[in-house]
Amino acid sequence: MKRESLYAEKVLTHTPVQNINMLFWATIMFLIFGYFSQVQAAPHFATLDKVNGEVVVLKSDGSPIANGKDGMPVRPGQIVKTSGPNAVTDVVLFDGSRIRLLPSSEARFSVKKKEEKHNIQIDLIAGKIFNAVQKNKKSGHYVVKTPSSVAGFKGKVFSAELNKEQSVFMVQDGKLKVINPHEKNRQAVYVTSMNKTTTQAVQAPSESTPLSAEEIAMFDILKDIEVDIKIDIQGDTESVIREDTSVPGALE
């Protein structure tokens, strides 16, 4: 009996070196487990959906990461590119907003949190995008930039297109404030529902003009996602954009 007691005592008793080793490995395992738990729990900034044709996700410097597929995460600063005549994809943001990239389009996606609001910025590098914006309590500025324009939007649906040096913005439902940062006076133009404006080079944006029947029909491309956008903006778009000459919704 005494011999068994001594044996158990030896098994349960560790030297200081053994105790340090055990503590070291326990700490390592805790840190590893905590890291992977955070990675798995971290929400994606955006994901790809309705991918068709050749779609690629790129790093901010333009180097490729992987071919796009449904559910693939898009992180802040990354670029989504559609190549070829049939390539299209949706980028679904964390707040439910959808950006549809048409063929031969390229856009960089960014977000910045400020005072509990999430400011979205899309740099349109090439092609055309349709924006179906979801509004919630954490929604901040929604901005689209091109080489010749900065556009801040409040509302539901609009498109942005870059054709060489010319940018075209069409609003189906909402209000858009557009400036050309290269124009001396940085004159702002306001575009309301069913209207459009263009910018190019160092000129101020054109006056807002009504959409043609053909241009209105272009928004039919979003019919399959209308059920995803459930917001009421009646009476919401006339006063939400500040009437000043600063860059609309510029991210600091």
C-alpha positions as a Markdown table, in Angstrom:
| # | Residue | x | y | z |
|---|---|---|---|---|
| 1 | Met | 0.0 | 0.0 | 0.0 |
| 2 | Lys | 2.8 | 2.3 | 0.9 |
| 3 | Arg | 4.6 | 1.5 | -2.3 |
| 4 | Glu | 1.5 | 2.3 | -4.4 |
| 5 | Ser | 1.2 | 5.7 | -2.6 |
| 6 | Leu | 4.8 | 6.6 | -3.4 |
| 7 | Tyr | 4.3 | 5.7 | -7.0 |
| 8 | Ala | 1.3 | 7.9 | -7.3 |
| 9 | Glu | 3.1 | 10.7 | -5.6 |
| 10 | Lys | 5.9 | 10.5 | -8.2 |
| 11 | Val | 3.5 | 10.5 | -11.1 |
| 12 | Leu | 1.6 | 13.5 | -9.9 |
| 13 | Thr | 4.6 | 15.5 | -8.9 |
| 14 | His | 6.6 | 17.4 | -11.6 |
| 15 | Thr | 9.9 | 19.2 | -11.5 |
| 16 | Pro | 10.0 | 23.0 | -12.0 |
| 17 | Val | 11.3 | 22.4 | -15.5 |
| 18 | Gln | 8.4 | 20.1 | -16.3 |
| 19 | Asn | 6.0 | 22.6 | -14.9 |
| 20 | Ile | 7.4 | 25.4 | -17.1 |
| 21 | Asn | 7.3 | 23.2 | -20.2 |
| 22 | Met | 3.6 | 22.3 | -19.5 |
| 23 | Leu | 2.8 | 26.0 | -19.0 |
| 24 | Phe | 4.6 | 26.9 | -22.2 |
| 25 | Trp | 2.7 | 24.4 | -24.3 |
| 26 | Ala | -0.6 | 25.2 | -22.7 |
| 27 | Thr | -0.1 | 28.9 | -23.6 |
| 28 | Ile | 0.8 | 28.0 | -27.2 |
| 29 | Met | -2.3 | 25.9 | -27.6 |
| 30 | Phe | -4.4 | 28.7 | -26.1 |
| 31 | Leu | -3.0 | 31.3 | -28.5 |
| 32 | Ile | -3.4 | 29.0 | -31.5 |
| 33 | Phe | -7.0 | 28.1 | -30.6 |
| 34 | Gly | -7.9 | 31.8 | -29.9 |
| 35 | Tyr | -6.4 | 32.9 | -33.2 |
| 36 | Phe | -8.3 | 30.3 | -35.3 |
| 37 | Ser | -11.5 | 31.1 | -33.4 |
| 38 | Gln | -11.1 | 34.8 | -34.3 |
| 39 | Val | -10.4 | 34.0 | -37.9 |
| 40 | Gln | -13.4 | 31.7 | -38.2 |
| 41 | Ala | -15.7 | 34.2 | -36.4 |
| 42 | Ala | -14.5 | 37.3 | -38.4 |
| 43 | Pro | -17.3 | 38.3 | -40.8 |
| 44 | His | -16.3 | 38.9 | -44.5 |
| 45 | Phe | -16.5 | 42.5 | -45.8 |
| 46 | Ala | -18.1 | 41.1 | -49.0 |
| 47 | Thr | -18.7 | 37.9 | -51.0 |
| 48 | Leu | -19.2 | 37.0 | -54.6 |
| 49 | Asp | -22.5 | 35.8 | -55.8 |
| 50 | Lys | -24.1 | 34.9 | -59.2 |
| 51 | Val | -20.6 | 34.4 | -60.7 |
| 52 | Asn | -20.7 | 33.7 | -64.5 |
| 53 | Gly | -17.8 | 33.5 | -66.9 |
| 54 | Glu | -14.2 | 34.6 | -66.1 |
| 55 | Val | -14.2 | 36.5 | -62.8 |
| 56 | Val | -11.0 | 37.2 | -60.9 |
| 57 | Val | -10.3 | 38.6 | -57.4 |
| 58 | Leu | -7.1 | 40.7 | -57.3 |
| 59 | Lys | -4.9 | 42.3 | -54.6 |
| 60 | Ser | -4.8 | 46.0 | -54.3 |
| 61 | Asp | -1.7 | 46.1 | -56.5 |
| 62 | Gly | -3.5 | 44.2 | -59.3 |
| 63 | Ser | -1.9 | 40.8 | -58.8 |
| 64 | Pro | -4.3 | 37.9 | -59.0 |
| 65 | Ile | -5.5 | 36.0 | -55.9 |
| 66 | Ala | -7.9 | 33.5 | -57.3 |
| 67 | Asn | -10.7 | 32.9 | -59.9 |
| 68 | Gly | -14.0 | 34.0 | -58.5 |
| 69 | Lys | -16.7 | 31.6 | -57.4 |
| 70 | Asp | -20.0 | 32.0 | -55.5 |
| 71 | Gly | -19.4 | 32.6 | -51.8 |
| 72 | Met | -15.7 | 33.7 | -52.2 |
| 73 | Pro | -14.8 | 36.4 | -49.8 |
| 74 | Val | -13.7 | 39.9 | -50.9 |
| 75 | Arg | -11.7 | 41.8 | -48.4 |
| 76 | Pro | -11.3 | 45.6 | -48.1 |
| 77 | Gly | -8.9 | 47.0 | -50.8 |
| 78 | Gln | -9.2 | 44.0 | -53.1 |
| 79 | Ile | -10.3 | 44.3 | -56.7 |
| 80 | Val | -12.9 | 42.3 | -58.6 |
| 81 | Lys | -12.5 | 42.0 | -62.4 |
| 82 | Thr | -14.8 | 40.5 | -65.0 |
| 83 | Ser | -13.1 | 39.5 | -68.3 |
| 84 | Gly | -14.7 | 38.6 | -71.5 |
| 85 | Pro | -18.1 | 39.3 | -73.1 |
| 86 | Asn | -20.1 | 37.0 | -70.8 |
| 87 | Ala | -18.5 | 37.6 | -67.5 |
| 88 | Val | -20.6 | 39.1 | -64.7 |
| 89 | Thr | -20.8 | 38.9 | -60.9 |
| 90 | Asp | -22.4 | 40.4 | -57.9 |
| 91 | Val | -20.4 | 41.7 | -55.0 |
| 92 | Val | -22.6 | 41.4 | -51.9 |
| 93 | Leu | -21.5 | 43.7 | -49.1 |
| 94 | Phe | -21.8 | 43.0 | -45.4 |
| 95 | Asp | -24.9 | 45.2 | -45.1 |
| 96 | Gly | -26.8 | 43.5 | -48.0 |
| 97 | Ser | -26.0 | 46.0 | -50.7 |
| 98 | Arg | -25.3 | 44.5 | -54.1 |
| 99 | Ile | -22.9 | 45.7 | -56.8 |
| 100 | Arg | -23.3 | 44.0 | -60.2 |
| 101 | Leu | -20.3 | 44.1 | -62.4 |
| 102 | Leu | -21.0 | 43.8 | -66.1 |
| 103 | Pro | -18.6 | 42.3 | -68.6 |
| 104 | Ser | -15.1 | 43.8 | -68.9 |
| 105 | Ser | -15.5 | 45.7 | -65.6 |
| 106 | Glu | -13.1 | 46.2 | -62.7 |
| 107 | Ala | -13.7 | 47.8 | -59.3 |
| 108 | Arg | -11.9 | 48.1 | -56.0 |
| 109 | Phe | -14.0 | 47.9 | -52.8 |
| 110 | Ser | -13.2 | 49.6 | -49.5 |
| 111 | Val | -14.8 | 50.4 | -46.2 |
| 112 | Lys | -14.0 | 52.7 | -43.3 |
| 113 | Lys | -15.8 | 52.8 | -40.0 |
| 114 | Lys | -16.4 | 56.2 | -38.5 |
| 115 | Glu | -18.6 | 56.9 | -35.4 |
| 116 | Glu | -20.4 | 53.5 | -35.7 |
| 117 | Lys | -21.1 | 54.2 | -39.4 |
| 118 | His | -19.7 | 52.1 | -42.2 |
| 119 | Asn | -18.6 | 54.3 | -45.2 |
| 120 | Ile | -18.4 | 52.3 | -48.5 |
| 121 | Gln | -16.1 | 53.4 | -51.3 |
| 122 | Ile | -16.0 | 51.8 | -54.7 |
| 123 | Asp | -13.2 | 52.8 | -57.2 |
| 124 | Leu | -14.5 | 52.0 | -60.7 |
| 125 | Ile | -11.4 | 51.2 | -62.7 |
| 126 | Ala | -13.1 | 50.1 | -65.9 |
| 127 | Gly | -16.5 | 49.1 | -67.2 |
| 128 | Lys | -20.0 | 49.5 | -65.7 |
| 129 | Ile | -21.6 | 48.6 | -62.3 |
| 130 | Phe | -25.2 | 48.7 | -61.1 |
| 131 | Asn | -25.6 | 49.5 | -57.4 |
| 132 | Ala | -28.6 | 48.2 | -55.4 |
| 133 | Val | -28.0 | 49.8 | -52.0 |
| 134 | Gln | -29.3 | 48.5 | -48.7 |
| 135 | Lys | -29.9 | 51.0 | -46.0 |
| 136 | Asn | -29.6 | 50.2 | -42.3 |
| 137 | Lys | -28.7 | 51.9 | -39.0 |
| 138 | Lys | -25.0 | 51.5 | -39.6 |
| 139 | Ser | -25.0 | 52.7 | -43.2 |
| 140 | Gly | -22.7 | 55.7 | -43.7 |
| 141 | His | -21.6 | 57.3 | -47.0 |
| 142 | Tyr | -21.8 | 55.3 | -50.2 |
| 143 | Val | -19.3 | 56.7 | -52.7 |
| 144 | Val | -18.2 | 55.7 | -56.2 |
| 145 | Lys | -15.0 | 57.2 | -57.6 |
| 146 | Thr | -13.7 | 57.3 | -61.2 |
| 147 | Pro | -10.7 | 59.2 | -62.6 |
| 148 | Ser | -13.0 | 62.2 | -63.3 |
| 149 | Ser | -15.6 | 62.1 | -60.6 |
| 150 | Val | -16.6 | 61.5 | -57.0 |
| 151 | Ala | -20.2 | 60.6 | -56.5 |
| 152 | Gly | -22.0 | 60.3 | -53.2 |
| 153 | Phe | -25.3 | 58.5 | -53.1 |
| 154 | Lys | -28.4 | 58.2 | -50.9 |
| 155 | Gly | -31.2 | 56.0 | -52.1 |
| 156 | Lys | -31.8 | 52.7 | -53.7 |
| 157 | Val | -30.5 | 52.0 | -57.2 |
| 158 | Phe | -28.0 | 53.7 | -59.6 |
| 159 | Ser | -25.4 | 52.8 | -62.1 |
| 160 | Ala | -21.9 | 54.1 | -62.8 |
| 161 | Glu | -19.9 | 53.6 | -66.1 |
| 162 | Leu | -16.4 | 54.5 | -67.1 |
| 163 | Asn | -15.7 | 54.7 | -70.8 |
| 164 | Lys | -12.1 | 55.9 | -71.3 |
| 165 | Glu | -12.1 | 59.4 | -69.7 |
| 166 | Gln | -15.8 | 59.8 | -69.5 |
| 167 | Ser | -17.9 | 58.8 | -66.5 |
| 168 | Val | -21.7 | 58.3 | -66.7 |
| 169 | Phe | -24.0 | 58.1 | -63.7 |
| 170 | Met | -27.7 | 57.1 | -64.0 |
| 171 | Val | -30.1 | 57.2 | -61.0 |
| 172 | Gln | -33.2 | 55.0 | -61.0 |
| 173 | Asp | -34.2 | 55.6 | -57.4 |
| 174 | Gly | -32.4 | 58.0 | -55.1 |
| 175 | Lys | -30.2 | 61.1 | -55.2 |
| 176 | Leu | -26.6 | 61.5 | -56.3 |
| 177 | Lys | -24.2 | 64.3 | -55.7 |
| 178 | Val | -21.4 | 64.4 | -58.3 |
| 179 | Ile | -18.2 | 66.5 | -58.6 |
| 180 | Asn | -15.1 | 66.4 | -60.7 |
| 181 | Pro | -12.2 | 66.8 | -58.3 |
| 182 | His | -10.0 | 68.1 | -61.1 |
| 183 | Glu | -12.3 | 70.9 | -62.0 |
| 184 | Lys | -11.2 | 74.2 | -60.6 |
| 185 | Asn | -14.4 | 75.2 | -58.8 |
| 186 | Arg | -15.4 | 71.6 | -57.9 |
| 187 | Gln | -19.0 | 72.4 | -59.0 |
| 188 | Ala | -21.5 | 69.9 | -57.7 |
| 189 | Val | -24.4 | 68.5 | -59.7 |
| 190 | Tyr | -27.3 | 66.8 | -58.1 |
| 191 | Val | -29.0 | 63.9 | -59.9 |
| 192 | Thr | -32.4 | 62.7 | -58.8 |
| 193 | Ser | -34.5 | 59.6 | -59.8 |
| 194 | Met | -34.7 | 58.9 | -63.5 |
| 195 | Asn | -31.9 | 61.3 | -64.4 |
| 196 | Lys | -28.2 | 61.2 | -65.4 |
| 197 | Thr | -25.0 | 63.2 | -65.6 |
| 198 | Thr | -21.6 | 62.8 | -67.3 |
| 199 | Thr | -18.1 | 63.9 | -66.3 |
| 200 | Gln | -14.8 | 64.0 | -68.2 |
| 201 | Ala | -11.3 | 65.4 | -68.1 |
| 202 | Val | -11.2 | 68.6 | -66.0 |
| 203 | Gln | -14.8 | 69.7 | -66.8 |
| 204 | Ala | -17.6 | 70.1 | -64.3 |
| 205 | Pro | -20.3 | 67.4 | -64.4 |
| 206 | Ser | -23.0 | 68.0 | -67.0 |
| 207 | Glu | -26.4 | 69.2 | -66.0 |
| 208 | Ser | -28.8 | 66.5 | -64.9 |
| 209 | Thr | -30.9 | 65.3 | -67.8 |
| 210 | Pro | -33.8 | 62.7 | -67.9 |
| 211 | Leu | -33.0 | 59.1 | -68.8 |
| 212 | Ser | -34.2 | 57.9 | -72.2 |
| 213 | Ala | -36.6 | 54.9 | -72.4 |
| 214 | Glu | -33.6 | 52.8 | -73.5 |
| 215 | Glu | -31.6 | 53.9 | -70.5 |
| 216 | Ile | -34.4 | 53.2 | -68.1 |
| 217 | Ala | -34.8 | 49.7 | -69.6 |
| 218 | Met | -31.1 | 49.0 | -68.7 |
| 219 | Phe | -32.1 | 48.7 | -65.1 |
| 220 | Asp | -34.1 | 45.6 | -65.9 |
| 221 | Ile | -30.8 | 43.7 | -65.4 |
| 222 | Leu | -31.5 | 44.0 | -61.7 |
| 223 | Lys | -34.9 | 42.3 | -61.8 |
| 224 | Asp | -33.6 | 39.1 | -60.4 |
| 225 | Ile | -32.3 | 40.8 | -57.2 |
| 226 | Glu | -35.1 | 43.2 | -56.5 |
| 227 | Val | -36.5 | 40.9 | -53.8 |
| 228 | Asp | -33.2 | 41.3 | -51.9 |
| 229 | Ile | -33.6 | 45.1 | -51.6 |
| 230 | Lys | -36.4 | 45.9 | -49.1 |
| 231 | Ile | -36.1 | 49.6 | -48.3 |
| 232 | Asp | -38.5 | 52.5 | -48.5 |
| 233 | Ile | -36.8 | 55.8 | -49.4 |
| 234 | Gln | -39.9 | 57.9 | -50.1 |
| 235 | Gly | -39.2 | 61.4 | -48.8 |
| 236 | Asp | -35.7 | 60.3 | -47.8 |
| 237 | Thr | -33.5 | 61.5 | -50.7 |
| 238 | Glu | -34.2 | 65.2 | -50.8 |
| 239 | Ser | -32.5 | 66.2 | -47.5 |
| 240 | Val | -29.9 | 63.6 | -46.8 |
| 241 | Ile | -27.1 | 64.9 | -48.9 |
| 242 | Arg | -25.5 | 68.1 | -47.6 |
| 243 | Glu | -25.8 | 71.0 | -49.9 |
| 244 | Asp | -22.1 | 72.0 | -49.9 |
| 245 | Thr | -19.2 | 71.9 | -52.3 |
| 246 | Ser | -17.1 | 69.4 | -50.5 |
| 247 | Val | -16.4 | 66.0 | -51.9 |
| 248 | Pro | -19.6 | 64.1 | -51.3 |
| 249 | Gly | -19.1 | 61.4 | -48.8 |
| 250 | Ala | -15.4 | 61.5 | -49.1 |
| 251 | Leu | -13.6 | 59.0 | -46.9 |
| 252 | Glu | -10.9 | 60.5 | -44.8 |
